[in-house]
Coordinates of C-alpha atoms and ligand atoms in Angstrom, one line a residue:
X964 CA 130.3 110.1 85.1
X965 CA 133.4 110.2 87.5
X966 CA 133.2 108.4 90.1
X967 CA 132.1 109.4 94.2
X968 CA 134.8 109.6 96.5
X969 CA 133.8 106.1 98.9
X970 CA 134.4 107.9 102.1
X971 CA 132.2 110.7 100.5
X972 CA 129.1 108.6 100.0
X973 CA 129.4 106.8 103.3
X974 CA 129.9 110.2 105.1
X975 CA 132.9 108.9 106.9
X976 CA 136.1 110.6 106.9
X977 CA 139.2 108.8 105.6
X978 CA 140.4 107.5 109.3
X979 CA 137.3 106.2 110.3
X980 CA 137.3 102.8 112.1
X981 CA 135.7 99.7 110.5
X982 CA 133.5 100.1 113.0
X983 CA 132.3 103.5 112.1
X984 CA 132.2 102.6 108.6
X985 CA 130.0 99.3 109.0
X986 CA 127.6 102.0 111.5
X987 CA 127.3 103.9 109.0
X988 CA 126.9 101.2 105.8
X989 CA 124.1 100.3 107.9
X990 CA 122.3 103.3 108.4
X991 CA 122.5 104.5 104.6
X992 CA 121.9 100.8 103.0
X993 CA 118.6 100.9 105.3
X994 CA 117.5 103.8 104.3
X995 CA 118.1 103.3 100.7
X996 CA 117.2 100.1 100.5
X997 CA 115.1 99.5 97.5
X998 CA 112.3 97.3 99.5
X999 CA 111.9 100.3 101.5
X1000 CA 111.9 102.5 98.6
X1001 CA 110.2 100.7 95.9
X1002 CA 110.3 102.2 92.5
X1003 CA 112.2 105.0 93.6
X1004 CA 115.0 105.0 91.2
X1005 CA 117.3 107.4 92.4
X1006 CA 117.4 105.8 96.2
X1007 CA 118.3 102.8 93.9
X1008 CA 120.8 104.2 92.6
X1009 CA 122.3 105.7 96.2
X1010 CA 121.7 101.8 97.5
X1011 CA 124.1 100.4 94.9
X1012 CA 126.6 103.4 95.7
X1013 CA 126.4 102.4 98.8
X1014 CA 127.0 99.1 99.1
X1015 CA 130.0 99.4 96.3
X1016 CA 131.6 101.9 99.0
X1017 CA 131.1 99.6 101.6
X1018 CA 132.4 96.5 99.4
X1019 CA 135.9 98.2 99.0
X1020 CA 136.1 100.1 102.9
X1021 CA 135.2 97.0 104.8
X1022 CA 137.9 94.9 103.6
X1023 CA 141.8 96.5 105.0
X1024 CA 143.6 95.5 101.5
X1025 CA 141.1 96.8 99.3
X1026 CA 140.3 100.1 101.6
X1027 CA 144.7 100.2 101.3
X1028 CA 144.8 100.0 97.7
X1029 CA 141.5 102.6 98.0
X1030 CA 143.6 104.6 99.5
X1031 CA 146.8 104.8 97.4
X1032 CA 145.1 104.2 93.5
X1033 CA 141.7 105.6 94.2
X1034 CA 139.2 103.8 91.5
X1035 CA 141.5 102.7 89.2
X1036 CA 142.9 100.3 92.1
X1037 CA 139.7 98.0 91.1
X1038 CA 139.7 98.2 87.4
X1039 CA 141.8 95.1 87.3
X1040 CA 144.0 96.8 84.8
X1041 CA 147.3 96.8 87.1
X1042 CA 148.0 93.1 86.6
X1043 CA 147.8 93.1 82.2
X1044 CA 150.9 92.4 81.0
X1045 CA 150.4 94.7 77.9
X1046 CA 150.4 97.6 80.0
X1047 CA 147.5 98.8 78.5
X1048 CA 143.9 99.0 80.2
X1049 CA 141.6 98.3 77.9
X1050 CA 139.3 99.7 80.5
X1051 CA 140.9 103.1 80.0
X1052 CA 140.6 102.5 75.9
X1053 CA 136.8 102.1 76.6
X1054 CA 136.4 105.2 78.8
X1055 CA 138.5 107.2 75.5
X1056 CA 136.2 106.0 73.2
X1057 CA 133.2 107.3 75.2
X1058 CA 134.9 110.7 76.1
X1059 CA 135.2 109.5 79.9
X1060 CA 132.3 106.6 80.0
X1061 CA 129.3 108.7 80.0
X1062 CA 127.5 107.9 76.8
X1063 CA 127.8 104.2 77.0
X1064 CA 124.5 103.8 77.2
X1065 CA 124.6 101.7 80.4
X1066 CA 127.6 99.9 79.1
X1067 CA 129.8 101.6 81.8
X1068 CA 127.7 101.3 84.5
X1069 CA 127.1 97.5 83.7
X1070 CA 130.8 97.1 83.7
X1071 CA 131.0 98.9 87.2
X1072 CA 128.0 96.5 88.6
X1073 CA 129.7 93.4 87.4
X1074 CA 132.9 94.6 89.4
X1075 CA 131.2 95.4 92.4
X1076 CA 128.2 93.1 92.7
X1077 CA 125.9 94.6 91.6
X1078 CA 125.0 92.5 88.4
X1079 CA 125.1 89.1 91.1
X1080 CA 129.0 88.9 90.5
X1081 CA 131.0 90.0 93.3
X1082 CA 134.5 90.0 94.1
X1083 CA 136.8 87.3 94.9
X1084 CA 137.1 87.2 98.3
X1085 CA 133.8 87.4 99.0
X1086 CA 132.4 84.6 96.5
X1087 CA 129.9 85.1 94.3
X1088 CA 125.7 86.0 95.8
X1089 CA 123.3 83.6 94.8
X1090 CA 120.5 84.4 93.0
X1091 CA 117.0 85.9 93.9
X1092 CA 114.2 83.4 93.2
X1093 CA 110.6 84.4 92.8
X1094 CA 107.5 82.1 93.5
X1095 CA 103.8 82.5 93.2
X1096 CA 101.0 81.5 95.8
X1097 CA 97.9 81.5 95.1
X1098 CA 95.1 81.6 98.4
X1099 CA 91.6 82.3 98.8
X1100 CA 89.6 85.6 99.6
X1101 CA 88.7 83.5 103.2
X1102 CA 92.4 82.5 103.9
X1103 CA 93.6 86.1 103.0
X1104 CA 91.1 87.5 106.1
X1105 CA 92.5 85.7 108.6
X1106 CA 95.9 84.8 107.6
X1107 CA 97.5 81.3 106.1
X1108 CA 100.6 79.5 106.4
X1109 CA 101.5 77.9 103.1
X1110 CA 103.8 75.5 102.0
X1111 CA 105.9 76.3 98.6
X1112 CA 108.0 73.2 97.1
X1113 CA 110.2 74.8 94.8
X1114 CA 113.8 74.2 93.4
X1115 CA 116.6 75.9 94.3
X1116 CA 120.4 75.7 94.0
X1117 CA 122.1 74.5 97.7
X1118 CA 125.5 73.8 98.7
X1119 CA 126.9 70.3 97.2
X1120 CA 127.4 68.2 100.3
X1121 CA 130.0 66.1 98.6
X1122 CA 132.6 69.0 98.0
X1123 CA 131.1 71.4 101.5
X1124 CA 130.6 73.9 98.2
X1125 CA 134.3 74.2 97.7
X1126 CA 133.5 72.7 94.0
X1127 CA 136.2 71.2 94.4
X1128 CA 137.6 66.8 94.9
X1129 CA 139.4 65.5 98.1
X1130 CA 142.8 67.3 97.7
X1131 CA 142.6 69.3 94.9
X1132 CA 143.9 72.9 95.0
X1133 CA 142.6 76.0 92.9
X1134 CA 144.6 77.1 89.7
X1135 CA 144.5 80.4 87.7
X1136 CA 142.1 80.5 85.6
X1137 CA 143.3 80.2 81.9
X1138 CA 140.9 81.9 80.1
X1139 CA 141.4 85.4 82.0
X1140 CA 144.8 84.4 83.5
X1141 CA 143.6 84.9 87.1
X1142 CA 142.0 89.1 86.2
X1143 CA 138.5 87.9 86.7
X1144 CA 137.8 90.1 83.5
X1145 CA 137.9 89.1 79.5
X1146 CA 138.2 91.9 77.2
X1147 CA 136.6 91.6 74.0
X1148 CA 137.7 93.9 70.9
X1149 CA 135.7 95.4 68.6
X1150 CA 137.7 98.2 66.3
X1151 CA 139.0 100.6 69.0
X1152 CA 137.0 99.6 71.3
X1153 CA 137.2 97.1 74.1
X1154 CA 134.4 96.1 76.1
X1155 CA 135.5 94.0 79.7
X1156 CA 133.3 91.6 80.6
X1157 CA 133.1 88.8 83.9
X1158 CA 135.3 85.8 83.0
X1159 CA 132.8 83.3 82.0
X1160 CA 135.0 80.2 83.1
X1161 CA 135.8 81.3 86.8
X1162 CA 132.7 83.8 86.9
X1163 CA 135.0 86.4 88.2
X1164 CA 137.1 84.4 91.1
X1165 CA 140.3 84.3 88.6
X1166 CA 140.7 80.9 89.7
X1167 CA 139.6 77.3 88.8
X1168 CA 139.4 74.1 90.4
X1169 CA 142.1 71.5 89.8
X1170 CA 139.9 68.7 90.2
X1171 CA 136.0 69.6 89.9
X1172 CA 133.9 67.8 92.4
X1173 CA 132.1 65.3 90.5
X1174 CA 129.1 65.5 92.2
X1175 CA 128.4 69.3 91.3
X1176 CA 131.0 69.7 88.3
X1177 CA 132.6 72.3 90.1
X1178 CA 129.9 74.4 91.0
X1179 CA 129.8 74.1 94.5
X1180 CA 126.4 73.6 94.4
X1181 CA 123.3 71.6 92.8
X1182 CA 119.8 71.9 91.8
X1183 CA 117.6 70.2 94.8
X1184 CA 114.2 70.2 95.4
X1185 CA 113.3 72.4 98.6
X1186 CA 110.4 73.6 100.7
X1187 CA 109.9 76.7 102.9
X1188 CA 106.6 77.7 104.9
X1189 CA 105.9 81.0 104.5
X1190 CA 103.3 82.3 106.9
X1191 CA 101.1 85.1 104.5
X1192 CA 99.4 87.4 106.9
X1193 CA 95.5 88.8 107.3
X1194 CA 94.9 91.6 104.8
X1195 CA 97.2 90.4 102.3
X1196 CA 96.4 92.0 99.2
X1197 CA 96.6 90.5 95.5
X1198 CA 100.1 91.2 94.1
X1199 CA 102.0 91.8 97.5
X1200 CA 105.5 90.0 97.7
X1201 CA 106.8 88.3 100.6
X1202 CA 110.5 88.0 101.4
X1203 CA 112.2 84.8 102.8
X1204 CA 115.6 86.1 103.8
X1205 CA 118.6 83.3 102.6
X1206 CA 116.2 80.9 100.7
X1207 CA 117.3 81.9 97.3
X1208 CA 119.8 79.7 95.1
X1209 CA 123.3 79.2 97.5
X1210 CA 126.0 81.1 97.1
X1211 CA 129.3 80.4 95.1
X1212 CA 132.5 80.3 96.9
X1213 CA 131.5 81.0 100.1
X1214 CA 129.0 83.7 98.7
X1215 CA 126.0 84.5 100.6
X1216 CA 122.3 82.8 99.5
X1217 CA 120.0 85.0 97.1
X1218 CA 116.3 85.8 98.6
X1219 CA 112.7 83.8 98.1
X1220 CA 110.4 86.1 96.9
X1221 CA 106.8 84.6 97.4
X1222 CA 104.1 86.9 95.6
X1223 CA 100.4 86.4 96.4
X1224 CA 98.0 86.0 94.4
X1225 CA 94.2 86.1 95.8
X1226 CA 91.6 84.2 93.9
X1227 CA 88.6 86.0 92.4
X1228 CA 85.3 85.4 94.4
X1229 CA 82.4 84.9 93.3
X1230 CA 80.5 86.6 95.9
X1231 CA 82.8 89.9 96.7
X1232 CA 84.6 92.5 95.4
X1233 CA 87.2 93.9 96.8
X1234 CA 88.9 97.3 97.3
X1235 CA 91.8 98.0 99.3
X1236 CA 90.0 96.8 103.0
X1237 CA 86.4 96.9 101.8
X1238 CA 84.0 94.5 100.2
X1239 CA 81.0 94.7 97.5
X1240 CA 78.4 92.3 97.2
X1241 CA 75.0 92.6 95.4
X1242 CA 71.9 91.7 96.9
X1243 CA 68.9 90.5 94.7
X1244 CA 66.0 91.4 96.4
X1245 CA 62.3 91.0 95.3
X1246 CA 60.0 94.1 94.1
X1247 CA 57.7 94.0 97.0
X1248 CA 60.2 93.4 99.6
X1249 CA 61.7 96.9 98.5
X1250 CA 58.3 98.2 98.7
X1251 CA 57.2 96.9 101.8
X1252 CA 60.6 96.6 103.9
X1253 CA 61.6 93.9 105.6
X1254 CA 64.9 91.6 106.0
X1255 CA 67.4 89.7 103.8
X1256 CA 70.3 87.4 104.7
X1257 CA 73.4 89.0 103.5
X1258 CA 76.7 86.6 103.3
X1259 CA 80.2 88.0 104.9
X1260 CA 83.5 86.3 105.0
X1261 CA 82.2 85.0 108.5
X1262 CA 79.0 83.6 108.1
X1263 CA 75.7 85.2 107.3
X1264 CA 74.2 88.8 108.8
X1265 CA 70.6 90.0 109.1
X1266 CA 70.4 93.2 107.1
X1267 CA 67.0 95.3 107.8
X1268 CA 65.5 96.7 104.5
X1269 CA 63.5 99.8 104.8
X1270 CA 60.1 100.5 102.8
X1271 CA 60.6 102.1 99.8
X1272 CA 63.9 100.8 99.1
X1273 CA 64.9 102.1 95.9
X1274 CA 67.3 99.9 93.3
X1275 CA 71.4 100.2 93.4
X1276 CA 70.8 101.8 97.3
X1277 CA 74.0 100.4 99.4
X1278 CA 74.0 99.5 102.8
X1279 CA 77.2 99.7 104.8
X1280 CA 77.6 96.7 107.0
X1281 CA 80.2 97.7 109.3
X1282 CA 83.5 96.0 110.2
X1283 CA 82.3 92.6 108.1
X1284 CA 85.4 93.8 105.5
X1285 CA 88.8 92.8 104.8
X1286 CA 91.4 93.5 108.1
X1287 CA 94.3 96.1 107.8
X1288 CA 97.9 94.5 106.6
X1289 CA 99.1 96.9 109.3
X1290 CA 96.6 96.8 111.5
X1291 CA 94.4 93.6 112.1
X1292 CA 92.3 94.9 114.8
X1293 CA 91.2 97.6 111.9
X1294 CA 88.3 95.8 110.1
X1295 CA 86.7 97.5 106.5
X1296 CA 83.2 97.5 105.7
X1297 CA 80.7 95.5 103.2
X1298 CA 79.0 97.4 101.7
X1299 CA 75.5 95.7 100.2
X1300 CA 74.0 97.0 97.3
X1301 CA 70.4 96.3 96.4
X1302 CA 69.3 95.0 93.0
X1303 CA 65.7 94.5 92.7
X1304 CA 64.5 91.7 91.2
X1305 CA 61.1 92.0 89.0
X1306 CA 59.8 89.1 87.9
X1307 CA 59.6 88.3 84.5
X1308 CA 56.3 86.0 84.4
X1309 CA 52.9 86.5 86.8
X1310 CA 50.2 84.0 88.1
X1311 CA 47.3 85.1 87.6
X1312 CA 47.1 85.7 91.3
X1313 CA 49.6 87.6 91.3
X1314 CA 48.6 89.7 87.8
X1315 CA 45.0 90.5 89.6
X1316 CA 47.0 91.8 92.7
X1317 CA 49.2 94.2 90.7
X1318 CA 46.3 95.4 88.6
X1319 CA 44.2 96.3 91.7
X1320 CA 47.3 97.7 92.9
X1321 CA 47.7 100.1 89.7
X1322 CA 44.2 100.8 90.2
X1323 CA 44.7 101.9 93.8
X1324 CA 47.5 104.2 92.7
X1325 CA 45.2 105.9 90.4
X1326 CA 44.9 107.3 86.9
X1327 CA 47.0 110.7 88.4
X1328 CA 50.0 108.5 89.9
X1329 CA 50.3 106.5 86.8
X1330 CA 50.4 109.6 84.2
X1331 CA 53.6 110.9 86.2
X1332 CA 55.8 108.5 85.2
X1333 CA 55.3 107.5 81.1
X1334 CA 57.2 103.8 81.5
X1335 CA 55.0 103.0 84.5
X1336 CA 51.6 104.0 82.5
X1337 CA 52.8 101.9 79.3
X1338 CA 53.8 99.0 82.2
X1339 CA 50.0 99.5 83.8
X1340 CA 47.9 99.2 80.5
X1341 CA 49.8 96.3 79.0
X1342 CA 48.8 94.7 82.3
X1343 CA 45.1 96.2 82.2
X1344 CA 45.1 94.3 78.6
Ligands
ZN1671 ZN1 138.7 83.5 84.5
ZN1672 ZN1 130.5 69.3 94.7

């Protein structure tokens, strides 16, 4: 698995301005970007190469250091005091790091963000946080704005996020002294993982903030509207850019993701912009036409029913459907479908009507059809 060339996978050329480099970071990361391409692993893939390149060319030291080591100016093995990279002991063990198994490419997230730690000079991201809404068929036609209390990490206001108390400095961190990195061995191998007592940053406070432990930031009750639009479908997710846990050492904040949930009705069905709904109607109305009130998401319509309607026959009642995510002003249809109800116990009134009604039809009519003949004499009975 050797590594792209960063000014490769930008499609920059090596004198490029930061400028050109941010242009065309931009361009790539929005093309990539996994929202846009959902499921799509390999644009995945290309969005995290991206965004690794862009890490290291943005910033003048590291695109320097780029420049004169190539990769191995990140590995963090230049500082050991052993003089030997346990990195590089990794990489032998797997003939170059391509059979880890995702080991490698773990370790190469972790040093470049991509597993939520970043580098040190650009703190650490805070994390994604999902939330579920639940609304109604009604509130997903036209559209709701919805209130979600949930919790979320924010900046300590007694430290301003530093993590750390009035005066105290930053130290190296003893437990990786100041890599970022902690190797653990097993055999021949060893296996680099982010510094679990200075996530990374290679430093620690002095004097944690008291307020936060040292964080830099708490757990706090918070609250975003989040306006869910008309068409919504069960199962779509809904971004709010920034309102994710806070960011570590001047990190950036993670993302809300709010998914929707619709509430089953107990009217319609639904599919993609249309609706279903059944309509019980009575024998003779079938037979003799007429009109039933059919319900919509706006009130009830007036549907016309021929004579001779036969059972399961579906009306469409145009535009009275779900609107179009995209397009609002685009309306689906209803769609009405007829179930005829037979009634399961006669007057007499009613008994003497159908039998002079079988009579009418006549012996021929009734010998056509065998149920109807056996329905006919069990009422003749
Ligand atoms: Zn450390
Ligand atoms: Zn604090």
């Amino acid at each position: 698995m050797p590594e792209k060339d960063y000014y490769e996978t930008l499609g920059v050329n090596r004198s490029a301005s930061d400028s050109e480099i941010k242009k065309a970071y931009r361009k790539l990361a929005v093309k990539f970007h996994p929202d846009k391409n959902p499921g799509d692993k390999n644009a995945e893939e290309k969005f995290k190469e991206i965004s690794a390149a862009f890490e290291i060319l943005k910033d003048p030291e590291k695109r320097n250091q780029y420049d004169q080591f190539g990769h191995d100016a990140f590995r963090g093995g230049r500082s050991s005091s052993q003089g030997v990279d346990p990195f590089d002991l990794f990489k032998d063990a797997f003939g170059g790091g391509g059979g880890g198994g995702g080991g490698f490419g773990s370790i190469f997230e972790d040093f470049f963000g991509g597993g939520g730690t970043s580098n040190q000079s650009e703190g650490t991201r805070g994390s994604d946080l999902r939330v579920s809404v639940e609304i109604t068929l009604e509130q997903a036609a036209i559209g709701v704005e919805k209130e979600i209390k949930y919790q979320r990490q924010t900046s300590c206001d007694s430290c301003s996020g530093s993590g750390a108390s009035e005066g105290s400095g930053k130290i190296m961190c003893s437990t990786c002294g100041g890599i970022g990195q902690v190797a653990t061995n097993q055999g021949f191998i060893s296996i680099r993982r982010t510094c679990p007592t200075c996530q990374g940053s290679g430093v620690t406070i002095e004097n944690p903030c008291k307020a936060c432990g040292g964080q830099g930031r708490l757990k706090s009750p918070d609250k975003v509207k989040v306006q869910i639009p008309p068409g919504v479908s069960d199962g779509n997710r809904l971004c709010s850019r920034g309102r994710g846990d806070a960011g570590a050492m001047g990190g950036t904040s993670g993302d809300l993701y709010v998914d929707v949930h619709i509430k089953e009705h107990s009217k319609f069905d639904r599919d993609e912009d249309d609706l279903f709904h059944d309509i019980l109607i009575p024998f003779t109305l079938a037979t003799l036409g007429g009109a039933v009130q059919v319900p919509t998401l706006q009130g009830k319509v007036t549907l016309k029913i021929p004579s001779g309607t036969q059972a399961n026959k579906t009306f469409r009642i145009k535009d009275k459907g779900m609107p179009n995510l995209r397009a609002p002003n685009r309306k689906g249809d209803l769609y009405a479908r007829t179930i005829i109800h037979i009634p399961p116990k006669l007057t007499k009134l009613q008994r003497e009507k159908l039998v002079e009604f079988a009579k009418a039809s006549g012996e021929e009519d009734l010998q056509a059809d065998e149920g109807f003949l056996d329905k006919a004499k069990r009422l003749f009975d």
